[in-house]
Amino acid sequence: MAMRIVASRPDPAILRLPWHLPLEEWPDDVVIPLPRGLSRHVVRIVRLGSSVYAVKETNDDIAFREYRMLRDLQRMGMPSVVPQGVVTGREDRDGEDLPAALITHHLKFSLPYRSLFSRGMDAEHVPTLIDAIVVLLVRLHLGGFYWGDVSLSNVLFRRDAGALAAYLVDAETGELHEAVGDRLRDYDITVGCENIFAELMDLSASGAVQRPIDGFEIIDHLRSRYEALWRELTDLEEFGADEMWRIERRVERLNDLGFDVDELDIVTDLGGDTIRIQPKVVDLGHHTRELRDLTGMTVEDNQARRILNDIASFTAHYDLGREDRHVVASRWMHEIFEPIMAMIPPDATGKLEPAEVFHEILEHRWYLSEQAGHEVDIHATASDYIDRFLTAKPDEAITGQV
């Protein structure tokens, strides 16, 4: 049987991979030896020129189903890995069949959850991990995606200004619906609680964390945070006609959470005395879109919020409030951000994403200013942070997927 490759944007270099070998036998000159999360499949990370891919062995039907599901999620703007293609019809040198392979793009600066704990996270940071999972799950449910296998192992995390952003890696069990009903949402939450509890207990037992993790407390946190966020994003709100300001307040609350309201359902009663509002379409990325419009930068939402705050401080410091925001943002880029990024040595550019570096520099400036009793110059802060901390960090630009 002839080998077949189905790809959204074909990369000819993929043909050079040793498809005649089982993934577990791929040689070191092909595979990048990086930490990976737990997986029920054989997975390898490969570099082809400037591109890095994750290759997962599975059967034909599952590979094509997951490939199409990931493409659908990408079209919907959901946080997930980007599918590259599916390889079927593989045979070894003796003509024996080999499993199909799903190829996805490596998510730059991403980490499996276990790698986070090998890079300084501890038990007190677990709620941050859970918060990222909750936001991902709510977004998927709002988009009509029923996951079916919620777990830490099926997610990659990117740093986001001290918080984390979660990305779906494994869509093998997922289903797209017009709407995810309460029963399916509750099932996803229940499965997630069971899987994550087991994963955290295993993590604690392995000695990867210095202090014990209270699994029951974390699971309560997951469920309560999910329910609170879901209510805020979807609940019907009723008020009198003399409280129209509450419409703007609801939108502001959602913006503060990082969500934009693309559609709001507003209904009045026959006499116009009572008004009901309910968000119909919401999407995370309010600050990301605002920053992208101002600077062209695309970063995670908390990173964008932090940078926007710094641009606002820059605006106030130089009394630029009457200037066009795009002009001010351009000046900030030219005088603050770009010179700081240029200070990073070439061999340290893979340590953290640029926006995360800037966030840590802002944190470091607060610390230095507290010590000095006055605000320390941002460029001096950057130089100190880069020399003392950034260069000592492990690279995160390339790491393994589950």
Coordinates of C-alpha atoms in Angstrom, one line a residue:
M1 CA 0.0 0.0 0.0
A2 CA 1.4 3.4 -0.9
M3 CA 2.1 5.9 1.8
R4 CA -0.3 8.8 1.8
I5 CA 0.1 12.3 3.4
V6 CA -2.8 14.6 3.9
A7 CA -1.7 18.1 4.9
S8 CA -3.2 21.5 5.2
R9 CA 0.0 23.3 4.2
P10 CA 2.4 20.6 2.8
D11 CA 6.0 20.8 4.1
P12 CA 8.1 18.8 1.6
A13 CA 10.6 18.1 4.4
I14 CA 8.1 15.8 6.0
L15 CA 8.8 13.3 3.3
R16 CA 12.4 12.9 4.6
L17 CA 11.3 11.6 7.9
P18 CA 11.9 7.8 8.5
W19 CA 8.3 6.7 8.1
H20 CA 9.5 3.1 7.6
L21 CA 10.4 2.9 11.3
P22 CA 8.1 2.8 14.3
L23 CA 8.2 6.2 16.1
E24 CA 9.9 4.7 19.2
E25 CA 12.9 3.7 16.9
W26 CA 13.4 7.1 15.2
P27 CA 17.1 8.1 15.5
D28 CA 18.5 10.9 17.5
D29 CA 19.4 13.0 14.4
V30 CA 15.6 13.3 13.8
V31 CA 14.1 13.5 17.3
I32 CA 14.7 16.4 19.6
P33 CA 15.3 15.0 23.1
L34 CA 12.9 17.1 25.1
P35 CA 10.7 16.6 28.1
R36 CA 7.1 15.5 27.2
G37 CA 4.0 15.0 29.1
L38 CA 2.3 11.7 29.8
S39 CA 0.6 10.1 26.7
R40 CA -1.2 6.9 25.9
H41 CA 0.4 7.2 22.4
V42 CA 4.0 7.1 21.2
V43 CA 4.9 10.8 20.5
R44 CA 8.1 12.3 19.1
I45 CA 9.2 15.9 18.6
V46 CA 11.1 16.5 15.4
R47 CA 12.8 19.5 13.9
L48 CA 12.7 20.0 10.1
G49 CA 14.7 23.1 9.2
S50 CA 13.1 26.0 11.0
S51 CA 9.9 24.1 11.8
V52 CA 9.3 21.9 14.8
Y53 CA 6.5 19.2 14.8
A54 CA 5.0 16.7 17.2
V55 CA 4.3 13.3 15.6
K56 CA 1.8 10.9 17.3
E57 CA 1.2 7.3 16.3
T58 CA -2.5 6.2 16.3
N59 CA -4.9 4.5 13.9
D60 CA -6.1 5.9 10.6
D61 CA -9.7 6.8 11.7
I62 CA -8.6 8.5 14.9
A63 CA -5.8 10.4 13.2
F64 CA -8.1 11.8 10.5
R65 CA -10.8 12.6 13.0
E66 CA -8.5 14.5 15.3
Y67 CA -6.8 16.3 12.4
R68 CA -10.2 17.6 11.2
M69 CA -11.3 18.4 14.8
L70 CA -8.2 20.5 15.4
R71 CA -8.7 22.3 12.0
D72 CA -12.2 23.1 13.1
L73 CA -11.0 24.4 16.4
Q74 CA -8.4 26.6 14.7
R75 CA -11.1 28.1 12.4
M76 CA -13.1 28.9 15.5
G77 CA -10.1 30.6 17.1
M78 CA -9.9 28.1 20.0
P79 CA -6.6 27.7 21.9
S80 CA -5.3 24.4 20.5
V81 CA -2.3 23.1 18.7
V82 CA -2.2 23.6 15.0
P83 CA -2.6 20.4 12.9
Q84 CA -0.1 19.9 10.0
G85 CA -1.2 16.6 8.5
V86 CA -1.8 12.8 8.7
V87 CA 0.4 10.1 7.3
T88 CA -1.2 6.7 6.5
G89 CA -0.1 3.6 4.6
R90 CA 3.2 3.3 6.5
E91 CA 5.1 0.1 6.1
D92 CA 8.4 -1.1 7.6
R93 CA 11.3 -2.6 5.5
D94 CA 9.5 -6.0 5.6
G95 CA 6.2 -4.7 4.3
E96 CA 4.5 -4.9 7.7
D97 CA 1.9 -2.2 8.4
L98 CA 2.8 0.6 10.8
P99 CA 0.4 2.9 12.6
A100 CA -0.9 6.1 11.1
A101 CA 0.7 9.4 12.4
L102 CA -0.9 12.7 13.2
I103 CA 1.5 15.7 12.8
T104 CA 0.9 19.0 14.7
H105 CA 3.0 22.1 14.9
H106 CA 5.0 22.6 18.0
L107 CA 3.5 25.3 20.2
K108 CA 6.4 27.7 20.9
F109 CA 7.2 28.5 24.5
S110 CA 4.8 25.9 25.7
L111 CA 5.3 23.4 28.6
P112 CA 3.6 20.2 29.8
Y113 CA 2.4 20.6 33.4
R114 CA 5.2 18.3 34.8
S115 CA 7.9 20.5 33.2
L116 CA 6.4 23.5 34.9
F117 CA 7.1 21.9 38.3
S118 CA 10.7 21.1 37.2
R119 CA 11.1 24.8 36.5
G120 CA 10.2 26.3 39.8
M121 CA 6.5 25.8 40.3
D122 CA 5.4 24.3 43.6
A123 CA 2.2 23.4 45.5
E124 CA 1.1 27.0 46.0
H125 CA 1.1 27.5 42.2
V126 CA -1.4 24.7 41.5
P127 CA -4.4 27.0 41.6
T128 CA -2.9 29.1 38.8
L129 CA -2.6 25.9 36.8
I130 CA -6.3 25.1 37.5
D131 CA -7.4 28.6 36.6
A132 CA -5.8 28.2 33.2
I133 CA -7.6 24.8 32.7
V134 CA -10.9 26.4 33.8
V135 CA -10.6 29.3 31.2
L136 CA -9.8 26.8 28.5
L137 CA -12.7 24.5 29.4
V138 CA -15.2 27.4 29.5
R139 CA -14.0 28.7 26.2
L140 CA -14.3 25.3 24.6
H141 CA -17.8 24.8 26.0
L142 CA -18.9 28.3 24.8
G143 CA -17.7 27.3 21.4
G144 CA -19.7 24.1 21.4
F145 CA -16.8 21.7 22.0
Y146 CA -17.4 18.8 24.3
W147 CA -13.9 17.5 25.4
G148 CA -14.6 14.1 26.9
D149 CA -11.2 13.7 28.4
V150 CA -10.3 16.8 30.4
S151 CA -6.9 16.4 32.0
L152 CA -3.6 18.2 32.6
S153 CA -1.8 15.7 30.4
N154 CA -4.0 16.8 27.4
V155 CA -2.9 20.4 27.7
L156 CA 0.1 22.6 27.1
F157 CA 0.7 25.7 29.1
R158 CA 2.3 29.0 28.1
R159 CA 3.4 31.6 30.6
D160 CA 1.2 34.7 30.7
A161 CA 2.5 37.6 32.9
G162 CA 2.7 35.4 36.0
A163 CA -0.4 33.4 35.2
L164 CA -0.7 30.6 32.6
A165 CA -2.6 30.1 29.4
A166 CA -3.8 26.6 28.5
Y167 CA -3.9 25.1 25.0
L168 CA -5.7 21.9 24.0
V169 CA -3.3 19.2 22.7
D170 CA -5.4 16.1 22.4
A171 CA -8.8 16.4 20.7
E172 CA -9.2 12.7 20.1
T173 CA -12.3 12.3 22.2
G174 CA -13.8 15.7 21.4
E175 CA -17.1 16.5 19.8
L176 CA -18.5 19.7 18.3
H177 CA -22.1 20.6 19.1
E178 CA -24.3 23.5 18.3
A179 CA -24.3 24.0 22.1
V180 CA -22.8 22.0 24.9
G181 CA -25.7 21.2 27.3
D182 CA -25.6 21.2 31.1
R183 CA -25.3 17.4 31.2
L184 CA -22.2 17.3 28.9
R185 CA -20.6 20.2 30.7
D186 CA -21.1 18.5 34.0
Y187 CA -19.6 15.3 32.6
D188 CA -16.5 17.2 31.4
I189 CA -16.1 18.8 34.8
T190 CA -16.5 15.5 36.6
V191 CA -14.0 13.7 34.4
G192 CA -11.6 16.6 34.7
C193 CA -11.9 16.5 38.5
E194 CA -11.1 12.8 38.5
N195 CA -8.2 13.0 36.1
I196 CA -6.6 16.1 37.6
F197 CA -6.9 14.7 41.1
A198 CA -5.1 11.6 40.1
E199 CA -2.4 13.5 38.2
L200 CA -1.8 15.9 41.1
M201 CA -1.6 13.0 43.6
D202 CA 0.9 11.2 41.3
L203 CA 2.9 14.4 40.9
S204 CA 3.0 14.9 44.7
A205 CA 4.0 11.2 45.3
S206 CA 6.8 11.6 42.7
G207 CA 8.5 14.2 44.9
A208 CA 8.2 16.9 42.1
V209 CA 6.7 19.3 44.6
Q210 CA 8.2 20.4 48.0
R211 CA 4.9 20.5 49.9
P212 CA 1.9 18.2 49.7
I213 CA -0.9 19.1 47.4
D214 CA -4.4 19.1 48.9
G215 CA -6.2 17.4 46.0
F216 CA -9.7 17.8 47.3
E217 CA -9.2 21.5 47.8
I218 CA -7.9 21.9 44.3
I219 CA -10.9 20.0 42.8
D220 CA -13.3 22.2 44.8
H221 CA -11.4 25.2 43.4
L222 CA -11.7 23.9 39.8
R223 CA -15.5 23.3 40.1
S224 CA -16.2 26.6 41.9
R225 CA -14.1 28.7 39.5
Y226 CA -15.7 27.0 36.5
E227 CA -19.2 27.7 37.7
A228 CA -18.4 31.3 38.7
L229 CA -16.8 32.1 35.3
W230 CA -19.6 30.3 33.4
R231 CA -22.3 32.4 35.3
E232 CA -20.5 35.6 34.6
L233 CA -20.2 34.9 30.9
T234 CA -23.7 33.5 30.3
D235 CA -26.2 34.5 33.1
L236 CA -29.3 36.5 32.4
E237 CA -29.4 39.8 34.4
E238 CA -32.6 41.7 35.1
F239 CA -32.9 45.4 36.2
G240 CA -35.1 48.4 36.0
A241 CA -35.2 50.9 33.1
D242 CA -33.6 53.5 35.3
E243 CA -30.5 51.3 35.6
M244 CA -29.3 51.3 32.1
W245 CA -25.7 51.9 33.3
R246 CA -25.7 48.2 34.3
I247 CA -25.4 47.2 30.6
E248 CA -22.1 49.1 30.4
R249 CA -21.0 47.7 33.8
R250 CA -21.7 44.1 32.7
V251 CA -19.5 44.7 29.6
E252 CA -16.8 46.3 31.7
R253 CA -16.8 43.3 34.0
L254 CA -16.3 40.9 31.1
N255 CA -13.6 43.1 29.7
D256 CA -11.8 43.0 33.0
L257 CA -11.9 39.2 32.8
G258 CA -10.3 39.5 29.3
F259 CA -13.5 38.8 27.3
D260 CA -15.1 40.8 24.6
V261 CA -18.8 40.8 24.1
D262 CA -19.5 40.2 20.4
E263 CA -23.3 39.9 20.9
L264 CA -25.6 41.0 23.7
D265 CA -29.2 40.0 23.9
I266 CA -31.3 42.9 25.4
V267 CA -35.0 42.4 26.0
T268 CA -37.5 44.8 27.6
D269 CA -41.0 44.0 28.9
L270 CA -44.1 45.5 27.3
G271 CA -44.1 48.5 29.5
G272 CA -40.4 49.1 29.1
D273 CA -39.9 49.0 32.9
T274 CA -37.8 45.9 33.1
I275 CA -34.7 45.1 31.0
R276 CA -33.0 41.7 30.7
I277 CA -29.5 41.3 29.3
Q278 CA -27.6 38.2 28.5
P279 CA -24.2 37.8 26.7
K280 CA -24.8 35.7 23.6
V281 CA -21.3 35.6 22.1
V282 CA -18.2 36.2 24.2
D283 CA -14.5 35.6 23.3
L284 CA -11.3 35.8 25.4
G285 CA -8.7 38.2 24.0
H286 CA -9.9 41.7 24.8
H287 CA -6.5 43.0 25.8
T288 CA -4.7 40.9 23.2
R289 CA -6.8 42.5 20.4
E290 CA -6.4 46.0 21.8
L291 CA -2.6 45.7 22.0
R292 CA -2.4 44.1 18.6
D293 CA -4.3 47.1 17.2
L294 CA -1.9 49.5 18.8
T295 CA 1.4 47.8 18.3
G296 CA 1.0 44.8 16.0
M297 CA 2.2 42.5 18.8
T298 CA 0.3 39.3 19.4
V299 CA 0.7 38.0 23.0
E300 CA -1.3 36.3 25.7
D301 CA -4.1 38.3 27.3
N302 CA -2.5 38.9 30.7
Q303 CA 0.7 39.9 29.0
A304 CA -1.2 42.3 26.8
R305 CA -2.9 43.8 29.9
R306 CA 0.4 44.4 31.6
I307 CA 1.9 46.0 28.5
L308 CA -1.1 48.2 28.0
N309 CA -0.8 49.4 31.6
D310 CA 2.9 50.2 31.0
I311 CA 1.9 52.2 27.9
A312 CA -0.6 54.0 30.0
S313 CA 2.1 54.9 32.6
F314 CA 4.4 56.0 29.7
T315 CA 1.5 58.2 28.4
A316 CA 1.0 59.8 31.8
H317 CA 4.7 60.3 32.5
Y318 CA 5.3 62.2 29.3
D319 CA 2.0 64.0 29.4
L320 CA 0.9 62.4 26.1
G321 CA -2.8 62.1 26.9
R322 CA -3.8 64.3 24.0
E323 CA -1.8 62.4 21.5
D324 CA -3.3 59.6 19.3
R325 CA -2.9 56.3 21.1
H326 CA -1.3 54.7 18.1
V327 CA 1.4 57.4 18.0
V328 CA 2.1 57.0 21.7
A329 CA 2.3 53.2 21.4
S330 CA 4.7 53.5 18.5
R331 CA 6.9 55.8 20.6
W332 CA 6.7 53.4 23.6
M333 CA 7.8 50.6 21.3
H334 CA 10.7 52.6 19.9
E335 CA 11.9 54.0 23.3
I336 CA 11.1 51.2 25.7
F337 CA 10.2 47.8 24.4
E338 CA 12.5 47.4 21.3
P339 CA 15.7 48.7 23.1
I340 CA 15.1 46.3 26.0
M341 CA 14.6 43.3 23.7
A342 CA 17.8 44.3 21.9
M343 CA 19.7 44.0 25.2
I344 CA 19.0 40.2 25.4
P345 CA 22.0 38.2 24.3
P346 CA 21.3 35.9 21.2
D347 CA 21.8 32.8 23.3
A348 CA 19.1 33.9 25.8
T349 CA 16.3 34.7 23.3
G350 CA 14.8 31.2 23.8
K351 CA 14.6 31.5 27.6
L352 CA 11.1 33.2 27.7
E353 CA 8.7 34.8 25.3
P354 CA 9.6 38.5 24.8
A355 CA 6.3 39.7 26.4
E356 CA 7.0 37.4 29.4
V357 CA 10.5 38.8 29.7
F358 CA 9.0 42.3 29.8
H359 CA 6.5 41.3 32.5
E360 CA 9.4 39.9 34.6
I361 CA 11.4 43.1 34.1
L362 CA 8.4 45.1 35.3
E363 CA 8.2 42.9 38.4
H364 CA 12.0 43.2 38.9
R365 CA 11.7 47.0 38.7
W366 CA 9.1 47.0 41.5
Y367 CA 11.5 45.0 43.6
L368 CA 14.5 47.2 42.9
S369 CA 12.5 50.4 43.4
E370 CA 11.3 49.1 46.8
Q371 CA 14.9 48.5 47.8
A372 CA 16.1 51.9 46.5
G373 CA 13.2 53.9 47.8
H374 CA 12.6 55.5 44.4
E375 CA 11.6 54.2 40.9
V376 CA 14.6 52.6 39.1
D377 CA 15.1 53.3 35.4
I378 CA 13.5 50.6 33.3
H379 CA 16.6 50.1 31.1
A380 CA 18.8 49.8 34.1
T381 CA 16.3 47.3 35.5
A382 CA 16.3 45.3 32.3
S383 CA 20.1 45.1 32.3
D384 CA 20.2 43.9 35.9
Y385 CA 17.4 41.3 35.3
I386 CA 19.0 39.9 32.1
D387 CA 22.4 39.5 33.7
R388 CA 21.2 38.1 37.0
F389 CA 18.2 36.0 36.1
L390 CA 17.2 35.6 32.5
T391 CA 20.5 34.1 31.3
A392 CA 20.3 31.5 34.1
K393 CA 16.9 30.2 33.0
P394 CA 16.4 27.1 30.9
D395 CA 15.2 27.5 27.3
E396 CA 11.5 27.3 26.8
A397 CA 11.2 28.2 23.2
I398 CA 11.3 24.5 22.3
T399 CA 10.0 21.8 24.6
G400 CA 8.0 18.6 24.3
Q401 CA 4.3 18.1 23.8
V402 CA 2.1 15.3 25.2

